[in-house]
Amino acid sequence: MEKLIITAALCGAETTREDNPNLPLTVEEIAEAGIEAAHAGASILHLHMRDKEGKASQDPALFEEAMSLIKRESDVILQFSTGGAVGMAIEERIGPLSLKPEMATLTTGTVNFGDEVFYNPPLYVEAFAQRMKELKIKPEVEVFEAGMIRNALYLVKKGLLEEPLHFDLVMGVPGAIGGEARDLLYLVESLPPSSTFTVAGIGRYELPLGAMAIILGGHVRVGFEDNIFYQKGVLAKSNAELVARMKRISQEIGREVAAPKEARKILGL
Ligand code: KMH
Ligand code: ZN
């Protein structure tokens, strides 16, 4: 089996300090948390940024600053969010792509997201895909529901995406696909055979789905965007703590963890 790629999703757009006081929020904190996660075994950092009030922001200047701080210390792969936060305009969400990160996310459909709606109509999705194609940014196709896999294949047909595709199976968001073993098997069986995939289990699904992904030959995402707990009732101290645990589990199972250079090879970057 190829080595395991661990992605650290450091803060997301929704998690707050009230949820977990260890959440990184400022540019410096996010960069520091990212470098620490990379040292613990992450080879990709999935980045969202926050403004001075701690609110989700797609301001390219914030991404640029974080990018420069992280790159000074680490060769970890940077993956920018184009999802941003629910309710953000497409112009805001697409802005940071101009900095040409190696990777960026691409959600290929609209989905209920808790009490809200994560809005991704075909025109948005195509605009993101077109921009990533122009700038040679590798998309990570974010799948919150099974139909989003078919939508990605339609984009391949239209020439907006190129195989092999890399997917992130985001599982257990309230309003979207569940986080049971059968849900993961169904999604994995629905992927085109040439694909690579990462699993991001939300909340209590992070650990069991991560372990399952390791066994299935997939990759794993952990971090405060998806889960704030180390175990039931115990808050995680840092993103790095969650990364280190996933690395230990993988090594115990006999699968080594990829360094950024090896992850680049696996993903064809
Ligand atoms: N914050 C969610 C609404 C992404 O990063 O591309 C969407 C999200 C997906 O986090
Ligand atoms: Zn995200």
mmCIF file of C-alpha atoms and ligand atoms in Angstrom:
data_model
loop_
_atom_site.group_PDB
_atom_site.id
_atom_site.type_symbol
_atom_site.label_atom_id
_atom_site.label_comp_id
_atom_site.label_asym_id
_atom_site.label_seq_id
_atom_site.Cartn_x
_atom_site.Cartn_y
_atom_site.Cartn_z
ATOM 1 C CA MET A 1 0.000 0.000 0.000
ATOM 2 C CA GLU A 2 1.260 3.497 -0.724
ATOM 3 C CA LYS A 3 2.126 5.725 2.219
ATOM 4 C CA LEU A 4 -0.600 7.574 4.122
ATOM 5 C CA ILE A 5 -1.171 11.273 3.484
ATOM 6 C CA ILE A 6 -2.450 13.097 6.564
ATOM 7 C CA THR A 7 -4.177 16.432 6.033
ATOM 8 C CA ALA A 8 -4.603 18.837 8.933
ATOM 9 C CA ALA A 9 -7.700 21.047 8.681
ATOM 10 C CA LEU A 10 -6.583 23.610 11.227
ATOM 11 C CA CYS A 11 -9.580 25.828 12.024
ATOM 12 C CA GLY A 12 -12.262 25.743 9.318
ATOM 13 C CA ALA A 13 -14.889 28.454 9.184
ATOM 14 C CA GLU A 14 -17.338 27.354 11.848
ATOM 15 C CA THR A 15 -15.403 26.188 14.923
ATOM 16 C CA THR A 16 -15.106 28.814 17.676
ATOM 17 C CA ARG A 17 -12.933 29.413 20.754
ATOM 18 C CA GLU A 18 -16.036 28.624 22.806
ATOM 19 C CA ASP A 19 -15.991 25.145 21.246
ATOM 20 C CA ASN A 20 -12.291 24.657 21.926
ATOM 21 C CA PRO A 21 -10.085 27.358 23.480
ATOM 22 C CA ASN A 22 -7.044 25.893 21.674
ATOM 23 C CA LEU A 23 -8.401 26.851 18.234
ATOM 24 C CA PRO A 24 -5.875 28.853 16.159
ATOM 25 C CA LEU A 25 -7.440 32.050 14.820
ATOM 26 C CA THR A 26 -4.883 34.721 13.953
ATOM 27 C CA VAL A 27 -2.564 34.337 10.965
ATOM 28 C CA GLU A 28 0.364 33.686 13.285
ATOM 29 C CA GLU A 29 -1.553 31.093 15.289
ATOM 30 C CA ILE A 30 -2.775 29.319 12.163
ATOM 31 C CA ALA A 31 0.749 29.277 10.695
ATOM 32 C CA GLU A 32 2.220 28.007 13.959
ATOM 33 C CA ALA A 33 -0.464 25.307 14.290
ATOM 34 C CA GLY A 34 0.220 24.283 10.691
ATOM 35 C CA ILE A 35 3.960 24.000 11.178
ATOM 36 C CA GLU A 36 3.418 21.986 14.359
ATOM 37 C CA ALA A 37 0.948 19.691 12.538
ATOM 38 C CA ALA A 38 3.476 19.226 9.722
ATOM 39 C CA HIS A 39 6.148 18.242 12.240
ATOM 40 C CA ALA A 40 3.686 15.751 13.727
ATOM 41 C CA GLY A 41 3.166 14.074 10.344
ATOM 42 C CA ALA A 42 0.759 16.125 8.229
ATOM 43 C CA SER A 43 1.831 16.571 4.622
ATOM 44 C CA ILE A 44 -1.112 18.773 3.617
ATOM 45 C CA LEU A 45 -2.577 21.763 5.445
ATOM 46 C CA HIS A 46 -6.170 22.630 4.550
ATOM 47 C CA LEU A 47 -6.392 26.363 5.157
ATOM 48 C CA HIS A 48 -9.214 28.687 6.086
ATOM 49 C CA MET A 49 -8.433 32.115 7.477
ATOM 50 C CA ARG A 50 -10.154 34.335 10.039
ATOM 51 C CA ASP A 51 -10.351 38.118 10.295
ATOM 52 C CA LYS A 52 -9.491 40.194 13.382
ATOM 53 C CA GLU A 53 -12.833 39.306 14.983
ATOM 54 C CA GLY A 54 -12.234 35.608 14.393
ATOM 55 C CA LYS A 55 -14.811 35.470 11.592
ATOM 56 C CA ALA A 56 -14.153 33.380 8.462
ATOM 57 C CA SER A 57 -12.515 35.444 5.731
ATOM 58 C CA GLN A 58 -11.283 34.658 2.225
ATOM 59 C CA ASP A 59 -9.160 37.823 2.105
ATOM 60 C CA PRO A 60 -6.162 36.832 -0.085
ATOM 61 C CA ALA A 61 -3.849 38.998 2.053
ATOM 62 C CA LEU A 62 -4.477 36.709 5.037
ATOM 63 C CA PHE A 63 -3.756 33.596 2.971
ATOM 64 C CA GLU A 64 -0.627 35.207 1.555
ATOM 65 C CA GLU A 65 0.721 35.999 4.998
ATOM 66 C CA ALA A 66 0.032 32.500 6.322
ATOM 67 C CA MET A 67 1.561 30.976 3.198
ATOM 68 C CA SER A 68 4.747 32.953 3.628
ATOM 69 C CA LEU A 69 5.069 32.155 7.372
ATOM 70 C CA ILE A 70 4.510 28.433 6.814
ATOM 71 C CA LYS A 71 6.801 28.177 3.772
ATOM 72 C CA ARG A 72 9.656 29.683 5.753
ATOM 73 C CA GLU A 73 9.597 26.664 8.076
ATOM 74 C CA SER A 74 8.112 23.759 6.155
ATOM 75 C CA ASP A 75 7.668 22.269 2.670
ATOM 76 C CA VAL A 76 4.172 21.031 3.601
ATOM 77 C CA ILE A 77 1.571 21.199 0.803
ATOM 78 C CA LEU A 78 -0.877 24.078 1.145
ATOM 79 C CA GLN A 79 -4.474 23.530 0.180
ATOM 80 C CA PHE A 80 -6.714 26.588 0.236
ATOM 81 C CA SER A 81 -10.436 26.372 0.913
ATOM 82 C CA THR A 82 -12.766 27.678 -1.764
ATOM 83 C CA GLY A 83 -15.721 26.654 0.395
ATOM 84 C CA GLY A 84 -15.114 29.463 2.844
ATOM 85 C CA ALA A 85 -18.161 29.771 5.088
ATOM 86 C CA VAL A 86 -21.816 29.242 4.233
ATOM 87 C CA GLY A 87 -23.344 32.357 2.758
ATOM 88 C CA MET A 88 -20.109 33.771 1.279
ATOM 89 C CA ALA A 89 -20.277 35.174 -2.252
ATOM 90 C CA ILE A 90 -18.466 33.302 -5.012
ATOM 91 C CA GLU A 91 -16.193 36.320 -5.646
ATOM 92 C CA GLU A 92 -14.953 36.155 -2.071
ATOM 93 C CA ARG A 93 -14.532 32.383 -2.108
ATOM 94 C CA ILE A 94 -12.514 32.338 -5.325
ATOM 95 C CA GLY A 95 -10.171 35.218 -4.371
ATOM 96 C CA PRO A 96 -7.280 33.314 -2.719
ATOM 97 C CA LEU A 97 -6.762 31.105 -5.813
ATOM 98 C CA SER A 98 -4.818 33.977 -7.397
ATOM 99 C CA LEU A 99 -1.960 33.073 -4.989
ATOM 100 C CA LYS A 100 -1.634 29.738 -6.812
ATOM 101 C CA PRO A 101 -1.536 27.293 -3.913
ATOM 102 C CA GLU A 102 -0.581 23.755 -4.913
ATOM 103 C CA MET A 103 -4.077 22.528 -4.063
ATOM 104 C CA ALA A 104 -7.549 23.904 -3.390
ATOM 105 C CA THR A 105 -10.905 22.411 -2.516
ATOM 106 C CA LEU A 106 -13.779 22.058 -4.971
ATOM 107 C CA THR A 107 -17.190 21.027 -3.670
ATOM 108 C CA THR A 108 -19.205 19.658 -6.571
ATOM 109 C CA GLY A 109 -22.733 20.261 -5.345
ATOM 110 C CA THR A 110 -25.085 22.005 -2.946
ATOM 111 C CA VAL A 111 -25.833 20.388 0.390
ATOM 112 C CA ASN A 112 -27.646 21.067 3.650
ATOM 113 C CA PHE A 113 -25.092 22.004 6.308
ATOM 114 C CA GLY A 114 -26.597 21.873 9.789
ATOM 115 C CA ASP A 115 -29.383 24.459 9.721
ATOM 116 C CA GLU A 116 -27.856 26.172 6.698
ATOM 117 C CA VAL A 117 -27.136 25.469 3.037
ATOM 118 C CA PHE A 118 -23.667 25.150 1.522
ATOM 119 C CA TYR A 119 -24.475 26.604 -1.870
ATOM 120 C CA ASN A 120 -22.608 25.224 -4.899
ATOM 121 C CA PRO A 121 -24.751 25.454 -8.035
ATOM 122 C CA PRO A 122 -23.218 24.203 -11.320
ATOM 123 C CA LEU A 123 -22.148 27.691 -12.443
ATOM 124 C CA TYR A 124 -20.107 28.226 -9.238
ATOM 125 C CA VAL A 125 -18.532 24.785 -9.416
ATOM 126 C CA GLU A 126 -17.560 25.299 -13.050
ATOM 127 C CA ALA A 127 -16.083 28.729 -12.320
ATOM 128 C CA PHE A 128 -13.914 27.298 -9.528
ATOM 129 C CA ALA A 129 -12.817 24.355 -11.686
ATOM 130 C CA GLN A 130 -12.020 26.650 -14.635
ATOM 131 C CA ARG A 131 -9.905 28.935 -12.444
ATOM 132 C CA MET A 132 -7.993 25.993 -10.950
ATOM 133 C CA LYS A 133 -7.382 24.620 -14.420
ATOM 134 C CA GLU A 134 -6.024 27.993 -15.631
ATOM 135 C CA LEU A 135 -3.726 28.323 -12.610
ATOM 136 C CA LYS A 136 -2.675 24.636 -12.565
ATOM 137 C CA ILE A 137 -3.977 24.107 -9.022
ATOM 138 C CA LYS A 138 -4.797 20.509 -8.103
ATOM 139 C CA PRO A 139 -8.422 20.319 -6.957
ATOM 140 C CA GLU A 140 -9.441 18.181 -4.019
ATOM 141 C CA VAL A 141 -13.033 17.275 -4.851
ATOM 142 C CA GLU A 142 -15.040 17.654 -1.638
ATOM 143 C CA VAL A 143 -17.834 15.111 -1.486
ATOM 144 C CA PHE A 144 -20.566 15.660 1.102
ATOM 145 C CA GLU A 145 -23.103 13.484 -0.723
ATOM 146 C CA ALA A 146 -22.755 10.612 -3.212
ATOM 147 C CA GLY A 147 -24.114 12.608 -6.161
ATOM 148 C CA MET A 148 -21.114 14.918 -5.951
ATOM 149 C CA ILE A 149 -18.924 12.108 -7.326
ATOM 150 C CA ARG A 150 -21.066 11.949 -10.461
ATOM 151 C CA ASN A 151 -20.965 15.733 -10.733
ATOM 152 C CA ALA A 152 -17.152 15.567 -10.710
ATOM 153 C CA LEU A 153 -17.195 12.999 -13.510
ATOM 154 C CA TYR A 154 -19.429 15.324 -15.520
ATOM 155 C CA LEU A 155 -16.765 18.021 -15.116
ATOM 156 C CA VAL A 156 -14.180 15.564 -16.463
ATOM 157 C CA LYS A 157 -16.431 15.068 -19.499
ATOM 158 C CA LYS A 158 -16.642 18.841 -19.964
ATOM 159 C CA GLY A 159 -12.846 19.124 -19.822
ATOM 160 C CA LEU A 160 -12.821 21.127 -16.588
ATOM 161 C CA LEU A 161 -11.278 18.389 -14.447
ATOM 162 C CA GLU A 162 -8.608 15.891 -15.336
ATOM 163 C CA GLU A 163 -8.213 12.308 -14.099
ATOM 164 C CA PRO A 164 -6.820 10.926 -11.887
ATOM 165 C CA LEU A 165 -9.090 12.809 -9.501
ATOM 166 C CA HIS A 166 -8.394 13.291 -5.820
ATOM 167 C CA PHE A 167 -11.435 13.259 -3.527
ATOM 168 C CA ASP A 168 -12.089 14.231 0.065
ATOM 169 C CA LEU A 169 -15.031 12.272 1.467
ATOM 170 C CA VAL A 170 -16.485 14.569 4.135
ATOM 171 C CA MET A 171 -18.730 12.380 6.240
ATOM 172 C CA GLY A 172 -21.107 12.992 9.111
ATOM 173 C CA VAL A 173 -22.044 16.635 8.493
ATOM 174 C CA PRO A 174 -25.613 17.050 9.818
ATOM 175 C CA GLY A 175 -27.777 17.240 6.692
ATOM 176 C CA ALA A 176 -25.398 15.267 4.474
ATOM 177 C CA ILE A 177 -24.132 11.669 4.132
ATOM 178 C CA GLY A 178 -23.665 9.774 7.430
ATOM 179 C CA GLY A 179 -20.451 8.527 8.942
ATOM 180 C CA GLU A 180 -21.047 4.803 9.243
ATOM 181 C CA ALA A 181 -18.777 2.147 7.751
ATOM 182 C CA ARG A 182 -21.359 1.320 5.083
ATOM 183 C CA ASP A 183 -21.446 4.979 3.976
ATOM 184 C CA LEU A 184 -17.703 4.987 3.417
ATOM 185 C CA LEU A 185 -17.725 1.668 1.542
ATOM 186 C CA TYR A 186 -20.482 2.968 -0.719
ATOM 187 C CA LEU A 187 -18.588 6.172 -1.529
ATOM 188 C CA VAL A 188 -15.280 4.366 -2.114
ATOM 189 C CA GLU A 189 -16.956 1.866 -4.442
ATOM 190 C CA SER A 190 -18.464 4.769 -6.378
ATOM 191 C CA LEU A 191 -15.103 6.432 -7.118
ATOM 192 C CA PRO A 192 -13.414 6.049 -10.504
ATOM 193 C CA PRO A 193 -10.704 3.365 -10.083
ATOM 194 C CA SER A 194 -7.815 5.731 -10.872
ATOM 195 C CA SER A 195 -8.735 8.112 -8.010
ATOM 196 C CA THR A 196 -7.054 8.803 -4.717
ATOM 197 C CA PHE A 197 -9.172 9.727 -1.728
ATOM 198 C CA THR A 198 -9.009 11.234 1.738
ATOM 199 C CA VAL A 199 -11.604 10.743 4.449
ATOM 200 C CA ALA A 200 -12.694 13.584 6.743
ATOM 201 C CA GLY A 201 -14.985 12.194 9.436
ATOM 202 C CA ILE A 202 -16.843 14.915 11.328
ATOM 203 C CA GLY A 203 -16.898 14.881 15.134
ATOM 204 C CA ARG A 204 -17.001 11.396 16.621
ATOM 205 C CA TYR A 205 -16.640 9.890 13.140
ATOM 206 C CA GLU A 206 -13.110 11.238 12.693
ATOM 207 C CA LEU A 207 -11.317 8.420 14.440
ATOM 208 C CA PRO A 208 -13.204 5.293 13.247
ATOM 209 C CA LEU A 209 -13.465 6.534 9.648
ATOM 210 C CA GLY A 210 -9.792 7.530 9.688
ATOM 211 C CA ALA A 211 -8.816 4.038 10.817
ATOM 212 C CA MET A 212 -11.019 2.566 8.098
ATOM 213 C CA ALA A 213 -9.493 4.813 5.443
ATOM 214 C CA ILE A 214 -6.009 3.664 6.452
ATOM 215 C CA ILE A 215 -7.028 0.034 5.956
ATOM 216 C CA LEU A 216 -8.814 0.740 2.664
ATOM 217 C CA GLY A 217 -5.765 2.444 1.165
ATOM 218 C CA GLY A 218 -7.204 5.924 1.391
ATOM 219 C CA HIS A 219 -5.798 8.967 3.151
ATOM 220 C CA VAL A 220 -7.010 10.821 6.246
ATOM 221 C CA ARG A 221 -7.930 14.358 7.294
ATOM 222 C CA VAL A 222 -8.067 15.409 10.937
ATOM 223 C CA GLY A 223 -8.175 18.749 12.722
ATOM 224 C CA PHE A 224 -10.290 21.325 14.511
ATOM 225 C CA GLU A 225 -12.320 22.107 11.386
ATOM 226 C CA ASP A 226 -13.824 18.635 11.643
ATOM 227 C CA ASN A 227 -13.452 17.616 15.270
ATOM 228 C CA ILE A 228 -12.528 19.371 18.510
ATOM 229 C CA PHE A 229 -12.238 16.327 20.780
ATOM 230 C CA TYR A 230 -9.392 13.964 21.509
ATOM 231 C CA GLN A 231 -11.857 11.537 23.047
ATOM 232 C CA LYS A 232 -15.401 11.745 24.407
ATOM 233 C CA GLY A 233 -15.538 14.729 26.773
ATOM 234 C CA VAL A 234 -11.834 15.561 26.367
ATOM 235 C CA LEU A 235 -10.955 18.513 24.141
ATOM 236 C CA ALA A 236 -7.944 18.136 21.839
ATOM 237 C CA LYS A 237 -4.971 20.270 22.857
ATOM 238 C CA SER A 238 -3.885 20.973 19.295
ATOM 239 C CA ASN A 239 -4.236 19.929 15.692
ATOM 240 C CA ALA A 240 -0.812 18.306 16.007
ATOM 241 C CA GLU A 241 -2.125 16.032 18.747
ATOM 242 C CA LEU A 242 -4.812 14.705 16.391
ATOM 243 C CA VAL A 243 -2.282 14.297 13.569
ATOM 244 C CA ALA A 244 0.194 12.466 15.817
ATOM 245 C CA ARG A 245 -2.462 10.007 16.933
ATOM 246 C CA MET A 246 -3.471 9.203 13.350
ATOM 247 C CA LYS A 247 0.190 8.698 12.455
ATOM 248 C CA ARG A 248 0.613 6.283 15.392
ATOM 249 C CA ILE A 249 -2.484 4.301 14.392
ATOM 250 C CA SER A 250 -1.268 4.017 10.818
ATOM 251 C CA GLN A 251 2.190 2.906 11.860
ATOM 252 C CA GLU A 252 0.730 0.314 14.242
ATOM 253 C CA ILE A 253 -1.274 -1.071 11.329
ATOM 254 C CA GLY A 254 1.914 -1.190 9.269
ATOM 255 C CA ARG A 255 1.376 1.768 6.952
ATOM 256 C CA GLU A 256 4.023 4.489 6.965
ATOM 257 C CA VAL A 257 3.145 8.163 6.685
ATOM 258 C CA ALA A 258 4.100 10.205 3.606
ATOM 259 C CA ALA A 259 6.387 13.220 3.838
ATOM 260 C CA PRO A 260 5.245 16.193 1.709
ATOM 261 C CA LYS A 261 7.584 15.170 -1.127
ATOM 262 C CA GLU A 262 6.074 11.680 -1.177
ATOM 263 C CA ALA A 263 2.553 13.085 -0.968
ATOM 264 C CA ARG A 264 3.287 15.251 -4.025
ATOM 265 C CA LYS A 265 4.252 12.124 -5.940
ATOM 266 C CA ILE A 266 1.155 10.201 -4.861
ATOM 267 C CA LEU A 267 -1.105 13.097 -5.897
ATOM 268 C CA GLY A 268 0.760 13.933 -9.081
ATOM 269 C CA LEU A 269 1.522 17.509 -8.049
HETATM 270 N N1 KMH B 1 -17.056 25.714 5.687
HETATM 271 C C1 KMH B 1 -17.881 24.840 4.899
HETATM 272 C C2 KMH B 1 -19.182 25.501 4.589
HETATM 273 C C3 KMH B 1 -14.051 23.727 1.944
HETATM 274 O O1 KMH B 1 -13.178 24.085 2.717
HETATM 275 O O2 KMH B 1 -13.917 23.745 0.732
HETATM 276 C C4 KMH B 1 -17.236 24.405 3.656
HETATM 277 C C5 KMH B 1 -15.856 23.918 3.705
HETATM 278 C C6 KMH B 1 -15.390 23.233 2.463
HETATM 279 O O3 KMH B 1 -15.129 24.052 4.667
HETATM 280 ZN ZN ZN B 2 -12.712 23.533 4.798
#
